[in-house]
Coordinates of C-alpha atoms in Angstrom, one line a residue:
M1 CA -116.2 -42.6 -1.7
D2 CA -114.0 -41.0 1.0
T3 CA -110.9 -39.2 0.7
A4 CA -109.0 -42.2 2.5
R5 CA -111.0 -44.8 1.0
F6 CA -109.7 -42.8 -2.3
I7 CA -106.3 -42.8 -1.8
F8 CA -105.7 -46.2 -0.3
F9 CA -107.0 -47.0 -3.8
A10 CA -105.2 -44.4 -6.1
I11 CA -102.0 -45.1 -4.5
A12 CA -102.9 -49.6 -4.6
T13 CA -103.6 -48.9 -8.3
C14 CA -101.0 -46.9 -9.1
I15 CA -98.4 -49.1 -7.7
A16 CA -100.3 -52.3 -9.4
T17 CA -99.9 -49.9 -12.9
V18 CA -96.2 -49.1 -12.9
A19 CA -95.5 -53.3 -11.6
A20 CA -98.0 -54.5 -14.9
H21 CA -96.5 -51.8 -17.1
V22 CA -92.9 -52.5 -16.5
Y23 CA -93.2 -56.6 -16.9
L24 CA -94.9 -55.7 -20.2
Y25 CA -92.1 -53.5 -21.7
R26 CA -89.0 -55.8 -20.1
R27 CA -90.9 -59.0 -22.4
L28 CA -92.8 -57.6 -25.5
F29 CA -89.9 -55.0 -26.2
A30 CA -86.6 -55.6 -23.1
D31 CA -86.8 -59.6 -23.9
T32 CA -87.7 -59.3 -27.9
S33 CA -84.6 -57.3 -29.2
E34 CA -81.4 -55.9 -28.3
H35 CA -82.0 -53.2 -31.1
R36 CA -81.9 -49.2 -28.5
T37 CA -85.0 -48.0 -30.7
W38 CA -87.2 -50.6 -30.0
R39 CA -86.7 -51.2 -26.5
R40 CA -87.5 -46.7 -26.0
V41 CA -90.0 -47.6 -28.8
G42 CA -91.6 -49.5 -26.2
M43 CA -91.1 -47.7 -23.3
T44 CA -92.7 -44.5 -24.7
L45 CA -96.0 -46.8 -25.7
M46 CA -96.1 -48.4 -22.1
T47 CA -96.0 -44.9 -20.9
A48 CA -98.0 -43.5 -22.9
L49 CA -101.1 -46.6 -22.1
A50 CA -99.5 -46.3 -18.2
V51 CA -100.0 -42.3 -17.8
P52 CA -103.6 -42.7 -18.7
L53 CA -104.5 -45.4 -16.5
I54 CA -103.5 -43.9 -13.8
L55 CA -105.1 -40.9 -14.2
S56 CA -108.5 -42.0 -15.2
W57 CA -109.8 -42.6 -12.3
S58 CA -110.2 -39.3 -11.5
V59 CA -109.6 -37.3 -14.0
T60 CA -113.3 -38.5 -15.5
R61 CA -114.4 -37.3 -12.0
F62 CA -113.6 -33.4 -12.8
I63 CA -112.9 -32.8 -16.5
P64 CA -116.8 -32.9 -18.9
M65 CA -117.5 -36.8 -19.5
D66 CA -117.7 -35.4 -23.7
S67 CA -114.5 -34.8 -23.5
T68 CA -113.4 -37.9 -21.9
F69 CA -115.4 -39.8 -24.4
A70 CA -112.6 -41.6 -27.1
V71 CA -109.4 -40.9 -24.3
A72 CA -111.8 -43.3 -21.8
T73 CA -112.6 -46.4 -23.5
A74 CA -110.1 -46.6 -25.6
V75 CA -107.7 -46.5 -21.8
W76 CA -110.3 -48.6 -20.4
T77 CA -109.8 -51.1 -23.3
W78 CA -106.3 -51.1 -23.0
M79 CA -106.9 -52.4 -19.3
G80 CA -108.9 -54.9 -20.4
M81 CA -106.1 -56.0 -23.2
S82 CA -103.2 -56.0 -20.5
I83 CA -104.7 -57.9 -18.1
Y84 CA -104.8 -60.6 -20.2
L85 CA -101.6 -60.1 -21.8
L86 CA -100.7 -60.3 -18.5
L87 CA -102.2 -64.0 -18.5
S88 CA -100.8 -64.9 -21.8
L89 CA -97.1 -64.2 -21.0
W90 CA -97.9 -66.5 -17.6
V91 CA -99.1 -69.5 -19.4
L92 CA -96.7 -69.6 -22.5
S93 CA -94.0 -69.1 -20.1
G94 CA -95.0 -71.4 -18.1
A95 CA -95.6 -73.9 -20.9
R96 CA -92.5 -73.3 -22.4
R97 CA -90.9 -73.5 -18.5
V98 CA -92.4 -77.1 -18.0
A99 CA -91.7 -78.1 -21.3
A100 CA -87.8 -77.1 -21.0
R101 CA -88.2 -79.0 -17.6
L102 CA -89.5 -82.1 -19.3
S103 CA -86.4 -81.6 -22.3
R104 CA -83.6 -81.8 -19.7
T105 CA -85.7 -84.8 -17.5
R106 CA -85.4 -86.7 -20.3
S107 CA -81.8 -85.7 -21.4
G108 CA -80.6 -87.0 -18.0
T109 CA -82.2 -90.1 -18.1
N110 CA -81.2 -90.9 -21.7
A111 CA -77.4 -90.0 -21.1
Q112 CA -77.5 -92.4 -17.7
T113 CA -79.0 -95.2 -19.8
N114 CA -76.7 -95.0 -22.6
G115 CA -73.5 -94.2 -20.0
D116 CA -74.3 -97.8 -17.4
S117 CA -75.7 -99.4 -20.5
V118 CA -71.9 -100.0 -21.8
E119 CA -70.0 -102.6 -20.9
P120 CA -66.4 -101.1 -19.5
R121 CA -63.9 -102.3 -21.9
G122 CA -61.3 -103.8 -19.5
Q123 CA -63.6 -106.4 -17.6
T124 CA -63.4 -108.0 -21.0
H125 CA -61.9 -111.2 -21.3
T126 CA -59.7 -112.3 -24.1
A127 CA -58.2 -115.8 -25.5
G128 CA -54.8 -113.8 -25.7
A129 CA -55.6 -111.5 -23.0
T130 CA -52.9 -111.4 -20.1
E131 CA -53.3 -111.2 -16.6
P132 CA -51.3 -108.5 -14.6
H133 CA -49.6 -110.6 -12.4
A134 CA -49.0 -112.6 -15.4
T135 CA -46.3 -110.0 -16.8
L136 CA -44.9 -109.6 -13.8
A137 CA -44.2 -113.4 -13.5
A138 CA -42.8 -113.2 -16.5
T139 CA -40.5 -110.3 -17.0
G140 CA -39.8 -109.9 -13.3
T141 CA -40.6 -106.2 -13.8
E142 CA -42.8 -103.7 -12.2
A143 CA -46.0 -103.4 -13.6
V144 CA -48.1 -99.5 -13.7
S145 CA -51.4 -99.6 -13.6
R146 CA -53.0 -97.3 -16.4
P147 CA -56.9 -96.5 -17.3
S148 CA -57.5 -97.6 -20.7
V149 CA -58.8 -94.9 -22.8
M150 CA -61.3 -96.6 -23.7
E151 CA -62.5 -97.5 -20.4
P152 CA -66.2 -96.1 -19.3
P153 CA -66.9 -93.3 -16.9
T154 CA -68.3 -94.0 -14.3
H155 CA -72.0 -93.3 -12.6
G156 CA -70.5 -90.0 -10.9
A157 CA -69.3 -89.3 -13.9
S158 CA -72.4 -89.4 -16.2
E159 CA -73.9 -87.2 -13.5
A160 CA -71.7 -84.9 -13.9
H161 CA -71.9 -85.1 -17.7
V162 CA -75.8 -84.0 -17.4
A163 CA -75.2 -81.7 -14.8
I164 CA -72.8 -79.6 -17.4
A165 CA -74.7 -80.5 -20.6
A166 CA -77.7 -79.0 -18.2
S167 CA -75.8 -75.4 -16.9
A168 CA -75.0 -75.0 -20.9
P169 CA -75.7 -71.8 -22.1
V170 CA -79.0 -71.7 -24.1
D171 CA -78.2 -70.8 -27.9
A172 CA -78.4 -66.1 -27.7
D173 CA -80.6 -67.0 -31.2
R174 CA -82.6 -69.0 -29.7
R175 CA -83.9 -67.9 -26.7
R176 CA -84.6 -65.1 -28.8
F177 CA -86.9 -66.8 -31.6
L178 CA -88.9 -68.1 -28.1
A179 CA -88.6 -64.6 -26.6
R180 CA -90.8 -63.2 -29.6
A181 CA -92.9 -66.1 -30.7
T182 CA -94.1 -65.8 -26.5
A183 CA -94.8 -62.0 -26.6
G184 CA -96.2 -62.3 -30.3
G185 CA -98.7 -65.5 -29.0
A186 CA -99.5 -63.5 -25.6
V187 CA -100.2 -60.6 -28.3
L188 CA -102.9 -62.6 -30.5
A189 CA -104.4 -64.2 -27.8
A190 CA -104.8 -61.3 -25.8
G191 CA -105.8 -59.4 -28.9
G192 CA -108.5 -62.0 -29.6
V193 CA -110.0 -62.5 -25.9
T194 CA -110.6 -59.0 -26.1
G195 CA -112.1 -58.2 -29.4
F196 CA -114.5 -61.1 -28.7
G197 CA -115.0 -59.6 -24.9
M198 CA -115.7 -55.9 -26.3
W199 CA -118.4 -57.5 -29.1
S200 CA -120.4 -59.3 -25.8
A201 CA -119.6 -56.1 -24.4
F202 CA -121.6 -53.5 -27.2
H203 CA -124.0 -56.4 -27.7
P204 CA -127.4 -56.4 -27.0
P205 CA -128.1 -58.3 -23.5
V206 CA -129.0 -61.4 -23.9
V207 CA -132.8 -62.2 -22.7
N208 CA -133.5 -64.8 -19.6
E209 CA -136.8 -66.1 -18.0
V210 CA -137.1 -66.8 -15.1
A211 CA -140.4 -67.9 -13.6
V212 CA -141.2 -68.0 -9.7
K213 CA -143.4 -68.8 -8.0
L214 CA -144.2 -65.8 -5.6
P215 CA -145.9 -67.0 -2.0
G216 CA -149.2 -64.5 -0.8
L217 CA -148.8 -63.9 -4.6
P218 CA -153.6 -63.3 -6.0
K219 CA -154.9 -65.1 -8.6
A220 CA -155.8 -62.9 -10.5
L221 CA -152.2 -61.2 -10.6
D222 CA -150.8 -65.0 -11.4
G223 CA -148.1 -64.8 -14.8
F224 CA -147.3 -60.9 -13.7
T225 CA -143.7 -60.1 -15.2
I226 CA -141.3 -57.5 -14.4
V227 CA -138.0 -56.2 -16.4
H228 CA -135.2 -56.3 -14.1
L229 CA -132.6 -54.1 -15.0
S230 CA -129.0 -54.2 -13.1
D231 CA -125.3 -52.1 -12.8
I232 CA -126.2 -50.5 -16.4
H233 CA -123.4 -47.6 -16.0
V234 CA -124.0 -44.6 -18.6
G235 CA -120.7 -42.9 -17.7
P236 CA -117.8 -42.2 -20.1
V237 CA -118.6 -45.3 -22.0
I238 CA -121.7 -46.2 -22.7
R239 CA -123.9 -42.8 -23.3
R240 CA -127.4 -42.5 -24.8
R241 CA -127.5 -45.1 -28.1
F242 CA -127.1 -47.8 -25.5
M243 CA -129.4 -46.7 -23.5
D244 CA -132.4 -46.3 -26.6
E245 CA -131.8 -49.2 -28.0
L246 CA -132.1 -50.6 -24.1
V247 CA -134.8 -48.3 -23.6
R248 CA -136.5 -50.6 -26.7
R249 CA -135.3 -53.5 -26.4
C250 CA -137.5 -53.8 -22.6
N251 CA -140.4 -51.8 -24.8
D252 CA -140.9 -54.7 -26.7
L253 CA -141.4 -57.2 -24.2
R254 CA -144.3 -55.7 -22.7
P255 CA -143.9 -55.7 -18.7
D256 CA -146.0 -55.6 -16.1
L257 CA -143.5 -53.1 -14.2
M258 CA -140.1 -52.5 -15.0
C259 CA -137.7 -52.0 -12.4
I260 CA -133.6 -51.4 -12.0
T261 CA -131.3 -52.7 -9.0
G262 CA -128.6 -50.3 -8.8
D263 CA -125.4 -48.3 -10.2
L264 CA -127.4 -46.6 -13.3
V265 CA -125.1 -44.2 -13.3
D266 CA -120.6 -42.5 -13.5
G267 CA -121.2 -39.3 -12.9
H268 CA -123.3 -36.5 -12.3
V269 CA -126.8 -35.7 -12.8
E270 CA -126.0 -32.4 -15.1
T271 CA -122.9 -34.6 -17.6
L272 CA -124.9 -37.7 -17.9
S273 CA -128.8 -36.5 -17.7
P274 CA -129.1 -36.4 -21.5
A275 CA -128.1 -40.0 -21.8
V276 CA -130.0 -41.5 -18.9
S277 CA -133.0 -39.3 -19.7
A278 CA -133.9 -42.3 -21.8
L279 CA -135.8 -44.3 -19.4
S280 CA -138.6 -41.7 -19.7
E281 CA -139.6 -43.4 -22.5
L282 CA -140.1 -46.6 -21.2
K283 CA -143.3 -48.3 -20.4
S284 CA -144.9 -50.5 -18.5
R285 CA -148.6 -51.2 -16.7
H286 CA -146.9 -49.9 -13.3
G287 CA -144.4 -47.6 -13.9
A288 CA -140.6 -47.7 -13.8
Y289 CA -138.5 -47.8 -10.2
F290 CA -135.7 -47.7 -9.2
V291 CA -133.4 -48.3 -5.9
T292 CA -129.6 -46.9 -5.1
G293 CA -126.3 -48.4 -5.5
N294 CA -123.0 -47.9 -4.3
H295 CA -122.1 -45.7 -7.4
E296 CA -124.9 -43.4 -7.3
Y297 CA -123.7 -42.1 -4.0
Y298 CA -120.4 -41.5 -5.8
W299 CA -121.9 -39.7 -7.6
N300 CA -124.6 -37.8 -5.0
A301 CA -127.4 -40.5 -4.7
A302 CA -130.1 -37.4 -3.6
A303 CA -128.7 -35.8 -6.8
W304 CA -130.0 -38.6 -9.2
S305 CA -132.9 -39.6 -6.9
D306 CA -134.7 -36.6 -8.1
A307 CA -133.7 -36.2 -11.3
L308 CA -134.7 -40.0 -11.9
E309 CA -138.3 -39.0 -10.3
R310 CA -138.3 -36.3 -13.0
M311 CA -138.1 -38.9 -15.9
G312 CA -140.9 -40.6 -14.4
V313 CA -138.8 -43.4 -12.1
Q314 CA -140.0 -43.5 -9.2
V315 CA -136.9 -44.2 -6.2
L316 CA -137.6 -46.4 -3.6
R317 CA -135.7 -45.5 -0.7
N318 CA -136.2 -47.6 1.9
R319 CA -139.9 -47.5 1.2
H320 CA -142.9 -49.8 -0.1
V321 CA -145.7 -49.2 -2.4
R322 CA -148.5 -51.2 -3.3
I323 CA -148.3 -53.3 -6.9
G324 CA -151.9 -53.9 -8.8
D325 CA -155.8 -52.5 -7.9
A326 CA -157.6 -53.2 -4.5
A327 CA -159.1 -56.4 -5.7
A328 CA -155.2 -57.9 -6.6
S329 CA -152.4 -56.5 -5.2
F330 CA -148.2 -57.6 -3.7
D331 CA -145.6 -54.9 -1.8
L332 CA -142.7 -54.2 -3.6
L333 CA -140.0 -52.8 -1.3
G334 CA -136.6 -50.9 -2.1
V335 CA -134.3 -50.5 -0.1
D336 CA -131.3 -48.3 -0.7
D337 CA -127.1 -49.8 -0.8
W338 CA -126.1 -52.1 1.2
S339 CA -122.4 -50.5 1.5
A340 CA -123.7 -46.7 2.3
G341 CA -124.1 -47.1 5.9
K342 CA -120.2 -48.5 5.7
M343 CA -118.8 -45.3 3.6
G344 CA -120.2 -42.8 5.9
F345 CA -123.4 -42.0 4.2
Q346 CA -126.5 -40.7 6.8
Q347 CA -128.7 -42.5 4.3
S348 CA -128.4 -46.3 3.8
Y349 CA -129.9 -49.8 3.9
D350 CA -132.8 -49.9 5.8
L351 CA -134.8 -52.9 5.4
G352 CA -136.8 -52.2 8.3
T353 CA -138.2 -48.7 7.4
A354 CA -138.7 -50.1 3.9
M355 CA -141.0 -53.2 6.0
A356 CA -142.4 -50.6 8.2
G357 CA -146.4 -50.5 8.7
R358 CA -146.9 -53.3 5.8
D359 CA -148.2 -56.2 6.9
V360 CA -146.0 -60.0 6.4
E361 CA -148.8 -61.9 4.7
R362 CA -149.2 -59.8 1.5
A363 CA -146.9 -61.2 -1.1
S364 CA -144.2 -58.8 -1.3
V365 CA -140.2 -58.2 -3.5
L366 CA -137.3 -56.6 -2.6
L367 CA -135.4 -54.6 -4.4
A368 CA -132.4 -54.3 -3.6
H369 CA -128.1 -53.7 -5.4
Q370 CA -126.6 -56.1 -3.3
P371 CA -127.7 -59.7 -2.2
S372 CA -125.7 -59.4 0.6
N373 CA -128.6 -59.4 3.7
W374 CA -130.9 -61.8 1.3
K375 CA -131.7 -64.6 3.5
V376 CA -132.8 -62.3 6.6
A377 CA -135.0 -60.6 3.8
A378 CA -136.4 -63.7 3.2
Q379 CA -136.9 -65.1 7.4
Q380 CA -139.0 -61.7 7.5
G381 CA -141.1 -62.6 4.5
V382 CA -139.7 -61.8 1.7
G383 CA -141.0 -63.8 -1.5
L384 CA -138.3 -63.0 -3.8
Q385 CA -135.2 -60.7 -3.6
L386 CA -134.2 -58.7 -7.3
S387 CA -130.0 -57.9 -7.2
G388 CA -126.9 -57.4 -9.0
H389 CA -123.6 -55.5 -8.1
T390 CA -121.7 -58.2 -8.4
H391 CA -121.4 -58.5 -12.4
G392 CA -121.5 -61.9 -12.4
G393 CA -117.9 -61.0 -12.5
Q394 CA -117.8 -59.1 -16.0
F395 CA -115.5 -61.1 -17.0
F396 CA -113.0 -63.8 -17.1
P397 CA -111.5 -63.9 -14.6
F398 CA -112.2 -62.0 -12.3
T399 CA -115.4 -64.3 -12.6
L400 CA -114.1 -66.8 -10.7
A401 CA -113.1 -64.7 -7.6
V402 CA -116.4 -63.4 -7.5
S403 CA -117.7 -66.8 -8.0
A404 CA -115.4 -67.8 -5.0
I405 CA -116.1 -64.5 -3.0
W406 CA -120.6 -63.9 -3.4
E407 CA -122.0 -67.1 -1.9
H408 CA -124.6 -65.6 -4.3
D409 CA -122.8 -64.5 -7.3
A410 CA -125.3 -64.7 -9.8
G411 CA -128.4 -66.5 -11.1
L412 CA -132.3 -67.7 -9.3
F413 CA -131.3 -68.6 -5.2
H414 CA -134.2 -70.5 -3.4
E415 CA -134.4 -70.2 0.5
G416 CA -137.0 -72.9 0.9
D417 CA -139.8 -70.8 -1.0
R418 CA -138.6 -67.7 -1.0
H419 CA -136.0 -66.4 -3.8
L420 CA -133.2 -64.6 -4.9
Y421 CA -132.0 -63.2 -8.6
V422 CA -129.0 -61.3 -8.4
S423 CA -128.2 -59.9 -12.3
R424 CA -124.8 -60.0 -14.0
G425 CA -125.7 -56.6 -14.7
T426 CA -126.9 -54.9 -18.0
G427 CA -123.6 -52.6 -18.7
F428 CA -120.5 -52.8 -17.6
W429 CA -117.5 -51.1 -15.4
G430 CA -114.2 -50.3 -16.1
P431 CA -113.0 -52.2 -18.9
P432 CA -115.6 -52.9 -21.4
L433 CA -115.6 -56.4 -21.6
R434 CA -117.4 -59.1 -21.2
V435 CA -116.1 -62.6 -21.4
G436 CA -117.3 -65.4 -19.3
A437 CA -120.7 -63.2 -17.7
P438 CA -122.6 -61.7 -20.8
P439 CA -124.8 -58.4 -19.5
E440 CA -128.5 -59.5 -19.5
I441 CA -132.0 -58.6 -19.0
V442 CA -134.0 -60.6 -16.7
R443 CA -137.4 -61.0 -17.5
V444 CA -139.4 -62.2 -13.6
T445 CA -142.7 -63.7 -14.3
L446 CA -144.4 -64.0 -10.6
L447 CA -146.5 -67.1 -10.4
A448 CA -149.6 -67.3 -8.1

């Protein structure tokens, strides 16, 4: 990430983080009690949670990963929980406002109805009643008109009564009770969703089986299997234990080919090699292949490419290889990340170079971190593209945002007889949460 982008990102996240924590302090502490001690505790806690969150994006770049593991796990878990706290507070506060408005509307309607239904006593005539003009005639005195104390309010008075009632001050104890109920409900809801999200993130990824008819695939390769991983994000939270279990599960699927479509790491080679080296234990008939994602460029893509080659994982940087033997084979193409050029890196996505020298009539599979250029690749003869990057949104409500932003957000897509699979990712980035977008290992079966 270049300096300008990093500075802009840092400032934007700092402002958003401070604003969110000020709001949480007000709703969880200031509104729920007037005790100074309670408010001081809240202010201290929010500050203690906000500062590491602001620093987390930069500190982990300079401090050894082993020393930041526990802090990073706690800080990014709080990031996810704070998002759900904000959502819960907004939903519950909105529900309170709607309920209060409905209650005021009902009260006003009832008051108006009761006022209009009372018959004015001054217009009621009884047998012995005497009209004012009769009194004048009998006594010769001037009659003074006085409104009856029993006369009901007019329609305008009724409206004024309702307005006064509506604007009457709310009981302080009741307001405090509602604030505490809202805060407590939000904490319970956010805690529950965060707990589920963490369980889902660290739970072994689901295996999704996909069958794709690949144009031009030789009959001898019918049933060829590819295990596809993407967006593992080995870093401060995802470590060797996670990788060992992931490798074991992949090997249990007995694939013909292993493919990893970028965003493998969030750290430097010297720091993360012990965890990433678990990939050297991958077993498949035709080996393991990797293409860069945007995160590799943040941490020196060239250094990581060399390190992976030493671990036995072949890196395809805008080139293709032949998978199979002389009797039956297909082309496996790999390109660098789509956004690398926009970030100012010299070596970036180059589909033309990757396809150079190959027979376009041959069956082909393209590994590309982002699904951005799939339709162009399909027009140029690529039968299947495997991608990731989107995480499927990773956790709600970002699942909705990603589906709105990306045309191909997650899953299998078709364009004629050409196909694209976008993985939701195998790990996670930032908050260790998966809600509405579980992690996955994709097992693709190629059909002739």
